[in-house]
CSV table of C-alpha atoms in Angstrom, one decimal:
chain,number,residue,atom,x,y,z
A,1,UNK,CA,15.9,7.5,10.5
A,2,UNK,CA,15.2,4.4,8.6
A,3,UNK,CA,12.6,4.9,5.8
A,4,UNK,CA,9.7,2.5,6.6
A,5,UNK,CA,8.5,2.4,3.0
A,6,UNK,CA,11.9,1.5,1.5
A,7,UNK,CA,12.5,-1.0,4.2
A,8,UNK,CA,9.1,-2.6,3.6
A,9,UNK,CA,9.6,-2.6,-0.2
A,10,UNK,CA,12.9,-4.6,0.4
A,11,UNK,CA,11.0,-7.2,2.4
A,12,UNK,CA,8.3,-7.4,-0.2
A,13,UNK,CA,10.8,-7.7,-3.1
A,14,UNK,CA,12.6,-10.5,-1.3
A,15,UNK,CA,9.4,-12.4,-0.6
A,16,UNK,CA,8.4,-12.2,-4.3
A,17,UNK,CA,11.9,-13.3,-5.4
A,18,UNK,CA,11.4,-16.5,-3.6
A,19,UNK,CA,7.8,-16.8,-4.7
A,20,UNK,CA,6.0,-16.9,-1.4
A,21,UNK,CA,2.7,-15.3,-0.8
A,22,UNK,CA,2.0,-13.2,2.3
A,23,UNK,CA,-0.2,-16.1,3.6
A,24,UNK,CA,2.7,-18.6,3.2
A,25,UNK,CA,5.1,-16.2,5.1
A,26,UNK,CA,2.4,-15.9,7.7
A,27,UNK,CA,2.2,-19.6,8.2
A,28,UNK,CA,6.0,-20.0,8.3
A,29,UNK,CA,6.5,-17.2,10.8
A,30,UNK,CA,3.4,-17.1,12.9
A,31,UNK,CA,2.9,-13.5,12.0
A,32,UNK,CA,-0.5,-12.4,10.7
A,33,UNK,CA,-0.9,-11.9,7.0
A,34,UNK,CA,-2.2,-8.4,7.8
A,35,UNK,CA,0.9,-7.5,9.8
A,36,UNK,CA,3.1,-8.7,6.9
A,37,UNK,CA,1.1,-6.5,4.5
A,38,UNK,CA,1.6,-3.6,6.9
A,39,UNK,CA,5.3,-4.2,7.1
A,40,UNK,CA,5.6,-4.4,3.3
A,41,UNK,CA,3.6,-1.2,2.8
A,42,UNK,CA,5.7,0.7,5.2
A,43,UNK,CA,3.2,1.2,8.0
A,44,UNK,CA,5.5,-0.2,10.6
A,45,UNK,CA,9.2,-1.0,11.1
A,46,UNK,CA,9.7,-4.6,12.3
A,47,UNK,CA,11.2,-5.3,15.7
A,48,UNK,CA,14.4,-7.2,15.8
A,49,UNK,CA,12.4,-10.3,16.9
A,50,UNK,CA,10.2,-10.0,13.9
A,51,UNK,CA,13.2,-9.6,11.5
A,52,UNK,CA,14.7,-12.7,13.0
A,53,UNK,CA,11.5,-14.6,12.4
A,54,UNK,CA,11.3,-13.4,8.8
A,55,UNK,CA,15.0,-14.1,8.1
A,56,UNK,CA,14.9,-17.8,7.5
A,57,UNK,CA,11.7,-18.1,5.4
A,58,UNK,CA,12.7,-15.0,3.3
A,59,UNK,CA,16.3,-16.0,3.1
A,60,UNK,CA,17.2,-12.5,4.4
A,61,UNK,CA,20.8,-11.5,5.2
A,62,UNK,CA,20.0,-9.3,8.2
A,63,UNK,CA,23.5,-7.9,8.4
A,64,UNK,CA,23.4,-6.7,4.8
A,65,UNK,CA,19.8,-5.4,5.1
A,66,UNK,CA,20.4,-3.5,8.3
A,67,UNK,CA,23.8,-2.2,7.2
A,68,UNK,CA,22.4,-0.8,4.0
A,69,UNK,CA,19.8,1.1,6.1
A,70,UNK,CA,22.4,2.4,8.5
A,71,UNK,CA,24.6,3.6,5.7
A,72,UNK,CA,21.7,5.4,4.1
A,73,UNK,CA,20.8,7.0,7.4
A,74,UNK,CA,24.4,8.1,8.0
A,75,UNK,CA,24.7,9.5,4.5
A,76,UNK,CA,21.5,11.5,4.9
A,77,UNK,CA,22.7,12.8,8.2
A,78,UNK,CA,26.1,13.8,6.8
A,79,UNK,CA,24.4,15.5,3.8
A,80,UNK,CA,22.1,17.4,6.1
A,81,UNK,CA,25.0,18.5,8.3
A,82,UNK,CA,27.0,19.7,5.3
A,83,UNK,CA,24.0,21.6,4.0
A,84,UNK,CA,23.6,23.3,7.4
A,85,UNK,CA,27.2,24.3,7.5
A,86,UNK,CA,27.0,25.8,4.0
A,87,UNK,CA,23.9,27.7,5.0
A,88,UNK,CA,25.6,29.3,8.0
A,89,UNK,CA,28.5,30.6,5.9
């Protein structure tokens, strides 16, 4: 499963890199400032539609962002699977 806190931290880091406030991102995307804060703090995972609306103002490479999360998820699953196999030996 995707880690909401890490995912939110990536969005926050990207926003700060391009020197935008949450209010400015809110104005550019139509999302509320509170919702952006919730995303950044890891309370929620954004929908695909929300990611698309954030992509342009935050200069997000959605493919890279999502692939990183998928790879982490797959690595965690593989590690868990290997640990289970070792435990049953």
